[in-house]
CSV table of C-alpha atoms in Angstrom, one decimal:
chain,number,residue,atom,x,y,z
A,1249,GLN,CA,-97.6,131.2,-90.5
A,1250,LEU,CA,-99.8,134.1,-89.6
A,1251,SER,CA,-101.3,132.1,-86.7
A,1252,ALA,CA,-97.8,131.3,-85.5
A,1253,GLU,CA,-96.7,134.9,-85.6
A,1254,ARG,CA,-100.0,136.0,-83.8
A,1255,LEU,CA,-99.2,133.4,-81.0
A,1256,ARG,CA,-95.8,134.8,-80.6
A,1257,HIS,CA,-97.0,138.3,-80.5
A,1258,LYS,CA,-99.9,137.6,-78.0
A,1259,TYR,CA,-98.3,135.2,-75.5
A,1260,LEU,CA,-94.3,135.7,-75.6
A,1261,THR,CA,-94.2,138.6,-73.3
A,1262,GLN,CA,-96.7,137.0,-70.9
A,1263,MET,CA,-94.8,133.8,-70.4
A,1264,SER,CA,-91.9,132.8,-68.1
A,1265,ALA,CA,-88.5,132.8,-69.5
A,1266,ASP,CA,-88.3,129.0,-70.1
A,1267,ASP,CA,-91.9,128.8,-71.6
A,1268,GLY,CA,-91.2,131.8,-73.7
A,1269,ALA,CA,-88.0,130.4,-75.0
A,1270,SER,CA,-90.0,127.2,-76.1
A,1271,LEU,CA,-92.8,129.2,-77.6
A,1272,ASP,CA,-90.2,131.3,-79.5
A,1273,ARG,CA,-88.4,128.2,-80.8
A,1274,LEU,CA,-91.5,126.3,-81.8
A,1275,THR,CA,-93.2,129.1,-83.6
A,1276,ARG,CA,-90.0,130.1,-85.4
A,1277,THR,CA,-89.8,126.4,-86.6
A,1278,ILE,CA,-93.3,126.7,-88.0
A,1279,VAL,CA,-92.5,130.0,-89.7
A,1280,ASN,CA,-89.3,128.7,-91.3
A,1281,GLN,CA,-90.9,125.4,-92.4
A,1282,VAL,CA,-93.8,127.4,-94.2
A,1283,GLU,CA,-91.2,129.6,-96.0
A,1284,SER,CA,-89.6,126.4,-97.2
A,1285,MET,CA,-92.8,124.9,-98.5
A,1286,LYS,CA,-93.5,128.3,-100.1
A,1287,ASP,CA,-90.1,128.0,-102.0
A,1288,MET,CA,-91.0,124.4,-103.0
A,1289,VAL,CA,-94.4,125.5,-104.3
A,1290,ASN,CA,-92.9,128.3,-106.4
A,1291,ALA,CA,-90.3,125.9,-107.8
A,1292,PHE,CA,-92.8,123.3,-109.0
A,1293,SER,CA,-94.9,126.2,-110.5
A,1294,ASP,CA,-91.9,127.7,-112.3
A,1295,TYR,CA,-91.1,124.2,-113.8
A,1296,ALA,CA,-94.6,123.3,-114.7
A,1297,ARG,CA,-95.7,126.5,-116.3
A,1298,SER,CA,-94.3,127.6,-119.8
A,1299,PRO,CA,-94.6,131.2,-120.1
A,1300,ALA,CA,-93.9,132.6,-123.5
A,1301,THR,CA,-90.5,134.0,-123.8
A,1302,LYS,CA,-90.1,137.6,-124.9
A,1303,PRO,CA,-86.7,137.7,-126.5
A,1304,ARG,CA,-85.0,140.9,-127.5
A,1305,VAL,CA,-81.4,142.0,-128.1
A,1306,LEU,CA,-79.6,141.8,-125.0
A,1307,ASP,CA,-76.2,142.8,-123.4
A,1308,LEU,CA,-75.5,139.6,-121.3
A,1309,ASN,CA,-72.6,141.3,-119.5
A,1310,SER,CA,-74.8,144.1,-118.3
A,1311,LEU,CA,-77.5,141.6,-117.0
A,1312,ILE,CA,-74.8,139.6,-115.2
A,1313,ALA,CA,-73.3,142.8,-113.6
A,1314,ASP,CA,-76.8,143.8,-112.4
A,1315,VAL,CA,-77.6,140.3,-110.8
A,1316,SER,CA,-74.3,139.8,-109.2
A,1317,ALA,CA,-74.5,143.4,-107.5
A,1318,LEU,CA,-77.3,142.0,-105.5
A,1319,TYR,CA,-74.9,139.4,-104.0
A,1320,GLY,CA,-71.9,141.4,-103.4
A,1321,ASN,CA,-68.3,140.9,-104.2
A,1322,LYS,CA,-67.7,138.4,-101.3
A,1323,VAL,CA,-70.2,136.0,-102.8
A,1324,VAL,CA,-70.1,136.6,-106.6
A,1325,ARG,CA,-67.2,137.9,-108.7
A,1326,THR,CA,-67.2,138.3,-112.4
A,1327,LYS,CA,-64.9,138.0,-115.3
A,1328,LEU,CA,-66.7,139.5,-118.2
A,1329,GLU,CA,-65.2,139.6,-121.7
A,1330,PRO,CA,-65.2,143.1,-123.1
A,1331,GLY,CA,-67.0,143.7,-126.3
A,1332,LEU,CA,-69.1,140.5,-125.9
A,1333,PRO,CA,-71.6,140.4,-128.7
A,1334,GLN,CA,-75.2,140.8,-127.8
A,1335,VAL,CA,-77.6,137.8,-127.6
A,1336,ASP,CA,-81.3,137.5,-128.4
A,1337,ALA,CA,-82.9,136.5,-125.2
A,1338,ASP,CA,-85.6,137.2,-122.7
A,1339,PRO,CA,-83.9,139.3,-119.7
A,1340,ASP,CA,-86.4,138.1,-117.1
A,1341,ARG,CA,-85.9,134.3,-117.9
A,1342,LEU,CA,-82.1,134.7,-118.2
A,1343,ARG,CA,-82.2,136.5,-114.8
A,1344,GLN,CA,-84.0,133.5,-113.2
A,1345,VAL,CA,-81.3,131.3,-114.7
A,1346,LEU,CA,-78.5,133.4,-113.1
A,1347,HIS,CA,-80.3,133.4,-109.7
A,1348,ASN,CA,-80.7,129.7,-109.8
A,1349,LEU,CA,-77.2,129.0,-110.8
A,1350,ILE,CA,-75.7,131.3,-108.1
A,1351,LYS,CA,-78.1,129.9,-105.3
A,1352,ASN,CA,-77.0,126.3,-106.6
A,1353,ALA,CA,-73.2,127.2,-106.4
A,1354,GLU,CA,-73.7,129.0,-103.0
A,1355,GLU,CA,-75.4,125.8,-101.6
A,1356,ALA,CA,-72.7,123.6,-103.1
A,1357,MET,CA,-70.2,125.5,-101.0
A,1358,ASP,CA,-72.1,125.5,-97.7
A,1359,GLY,CA,-71.2,123.2,-95.0
A,1360,ASP,CA,-68.0,122.1,-93.0
A,1361,THR,CA,-65.9,121.8,-96.3
A,1362,ARG,CA,-66.5,125.4,-97.2
A,1363,THR,CA,-63.2,127.4,-97.2
A,1364,GLU,CA,-62.8,130.9,-96.0
A,1365,GLY,CA,-63.2,133.3,-98.7
A,1366,ALA,CA,-64.9,130.9,-101.1
A,1367,HIS,CA,-67.0,132.6,-103.9
A,1368,VAL,CA,-68.9,132.1,-106.9
A,1369,THR,CA,-67.2,133.2,-110.2
A,1370,LEU,CA,-69.4,134.1,-113.3
A,1371,THR,CA,-67.1,134.3,-116.6
A,1372,THR,CA,-68.3,135.1,-120.1
A,1373,SER,CA,-66.5,134.6,-123.3
A,1374,LEU,CA,-66.9,134.4,-126.9
A,1375,GLN,CA,-66.1,130.9,-128.5
A,1376,THR,CA,-66.1,129.7,-132.2
A,1377,GLN,CA,-66.8,126.1,-133.3
A,1378,GLY,CA,-66.4,125.8,-137.0
A,1379,GLN,CA,-68.1,128.7,-138.6
A,1380,ALA,CA,-70.7,129.4,-135.6
A,1381,SER,CA,-69.7,131.6,-132.7
A,1382,HIS,CA,-71.5,131.3,-129.3
A,1383,VAL,CA,-71.5,133.2,-126.2
A,1384,VAL,CA,-70.5,131.1,-123.3
A,1385,LEU,CA,-71.3,131.8,-119.6
A,1386,GLU,CA,-69.5,129.8,-116.8
A,1387,VAL,CA,-70.6,129.7,-113.3
A,1388,ARG,CA,-68.0,128.1,-111.2
A,1389,ASP,CA,-68.1,127.4,-107.4
A,1390,GLN,CA,-65.4,126.2,-104.9
A,1391,GLY,CA,-67.3,123.4,-103.4
A,1392,PRO,CA,-66.7,119.7,-103.3
A,1393,GLY,CA,-67.5,119.0,-106.8
A,1394,ILE,CA,-70.4,117.1,-108.5
A,1395,PRO,CA,-71.5,113.8,-106.6
A,1396,GLU,CA,-70.9,110.9,-108.8
A,1397,ALA,CA,-74.2,109.4,-107.8
A,1398,ILE,CA,-76.1,112.1,-109.7
A,1399,ALA,CA,-73.7,113.1,-112.2
A,1400,ALA,CA,-75.5,111.6,-115.2
A,1401,THR,CA,-78.9,112.9,-114.1
A,1402,LEU,CA,-77.9,116.4,-112.8
A,1403,PHE,CA,-80.3,118.3,-115.0
A,1404,GLU,CA,-83.3,115.9,-114.6
A,1405,PRO,CA,-86.3,117.2,-112.3
A,1406,TYR,CA,-86.3,116.1,-108.7
A,1407,VAL,CA,-82.7,115.1,-108.6
A,1408,THR,CA,-80.9,116.6,-105.6
A,1409,HIS,CA,-78.4,115.7,-102.9
A,1410,LYS,CA,-79.5,118.5,-100.6
A,1411,PRO,CA,-81.6,117.7,-97.7
A,1412,ARG,CA,-84.1,120.5,-98.3
A,1413,GLY,CA,-83.6,120.8,-102.1
A,1414,THR,CA,-86.6,120.3,-104.6
A,1415,GLY,CA,-84.3,119.1,-107.4
A,1416,LEU,CA,-85.8,121.6,-109.8
A,1417,GLY,CA,-83.3,124.4,-109.9
A,1418,LEU,CA,-81.0,122.9,-112.6
A,1419,ALA,CA,-84.0,121.5,-114.4
A,1420,ILE,CA,-85.6,125.0,-114.7
A,1421,VAL,CA,-82.2,126.2,-116.0
A,1422,LYS,CA,-82.1,123.5,-118.6
A,1423,LYS,CA,-85.6,124.2,-119.7
A,1424,ILE,CA,-85.0,128.0,-120.0
A,1425,VAL,CA,-81.6,127.6,-121.9
A,1426,GLU,CA,-83.2,125.2,-124.4
A,1427,GLU,CA,-86.0,127.7,-124.9
A,1428,HIS,CA,-83.4,130.0,-126.1
A,1429,GLY,CA,-81.8,127.5,-128.4
A,1430,GLY,CA,-78.7,127.0,-126.1
A,1431,LEU,CA,-77.0,124.3,-124.4
A,1432,VAL,CA,-76.1,123.7,-120.7
A,1433,TRP,CA,-73.9,121.1,-119.2
A,1434,ALA,CA,-71.7,120.7,-116.0
A,1435,GLU,CA,-68.0,120.1,-115.5
A,1436,SER,CA,-66.1,119.0,-112.6
A,1437,ASN,CA,-62.8,121.2,-112.2
A,1438,PRO,CA,-59.6,119.4,-111.8
A,1439,ASN,CA,-58.7,121.7,-108.8
A,1440,GLY,CA,-61.9,121.3,-107.1
A,1441,GLY,CA,-65.3,122.7,-107.4
A,1442,ALA,CA,-67.7,122.6,-110.3
A,1443,SER,CA,-68.7,124.8,-113.2
A,1444,MET,CA,-72.2,125.1,-114.8
A,1445,MET,CA,-71.6,126.0,-118.5
A,1446,ILE,CA,-74.2,127.7,-120.7
A,1447,GLN,CA,-73.7,128.2,-124.5
A,1448,LEU,CA,-76.0,130.7,-126.2
A,1449,PRO,CA,-76.3,131.2,-130.0
A,1450,LEU,CA,-75.8,134.7,-131.4
A,1451,PRO,CA,-78.8,136.3,-133.1
A,1452,GLU,CA,-77.8,135.1,-136.5
A,1453,ALA,CA,-76.6,131.7,-135.4
A,1454,PRO,CA,-78.9,128.5,-135.9
A,1455,SER,CA,-80.5,127.0,-132.7
A,1456,LEU,CA,-78.4,124.1,-131.2
A,1457,ALA,CA,-79.6,120.6,-130.3
A,1458,PRO,CA,-80.3,120.1,-126.6
A,1459,ARG,CA,-77.5,118.7,-124.7
A,1460,ALA,CA,-77.1,118.0,-121.0
A,1461,GLY,CA,-74.6,116.1,-119.1
A,1462,VAL,CA,-71.4,116.1,-117.1
A,1463,GLN,CA,-67.9,116.5,-118.3
A,1464,THR,CA,-64.9,115.7,-116.1
């Protein structure tokens, strides 16, 4: 990448317009492909390593608000339940989960089928099952929904329908959520799009058995 950038800097201003345009196009291709390779290497590294989680009592709504602010209201909108109980979690690991899910939702909405004003919605709620209560996070997109061909293996490593995807984004999400004793699954929405659902136990709640799959 550095060599390509040096070639551009040294020769671009010395060439004819046509040759300069070719050099500009080719060196930009090199730089962009190197950046894609960096992203892939980082994804493989994130999935392979298992850093120790450092959980603490955490306000999930505040973390979501901080992360969503980086994307702007046109891309990410939030519906956060007031008074949501705190969870026992590693903020850095959950921040990675949020970024992965937002990126996945954005990519799902890209392309010819993306409608104007399409956005990602992050919703939190408190849900009770029997005597146990859990915090639930929903990340909903307005894309075409979950491809049937990969629905059953959506959270497995290296599964992707994106031309340049690594297939590790959702696998990393599943790994981190399960490290926190939580559940993750996907749902196809009746009105279009898909939702990635995360269920986290409250500090006093027991850990949950791993679950991953697709509900329609």
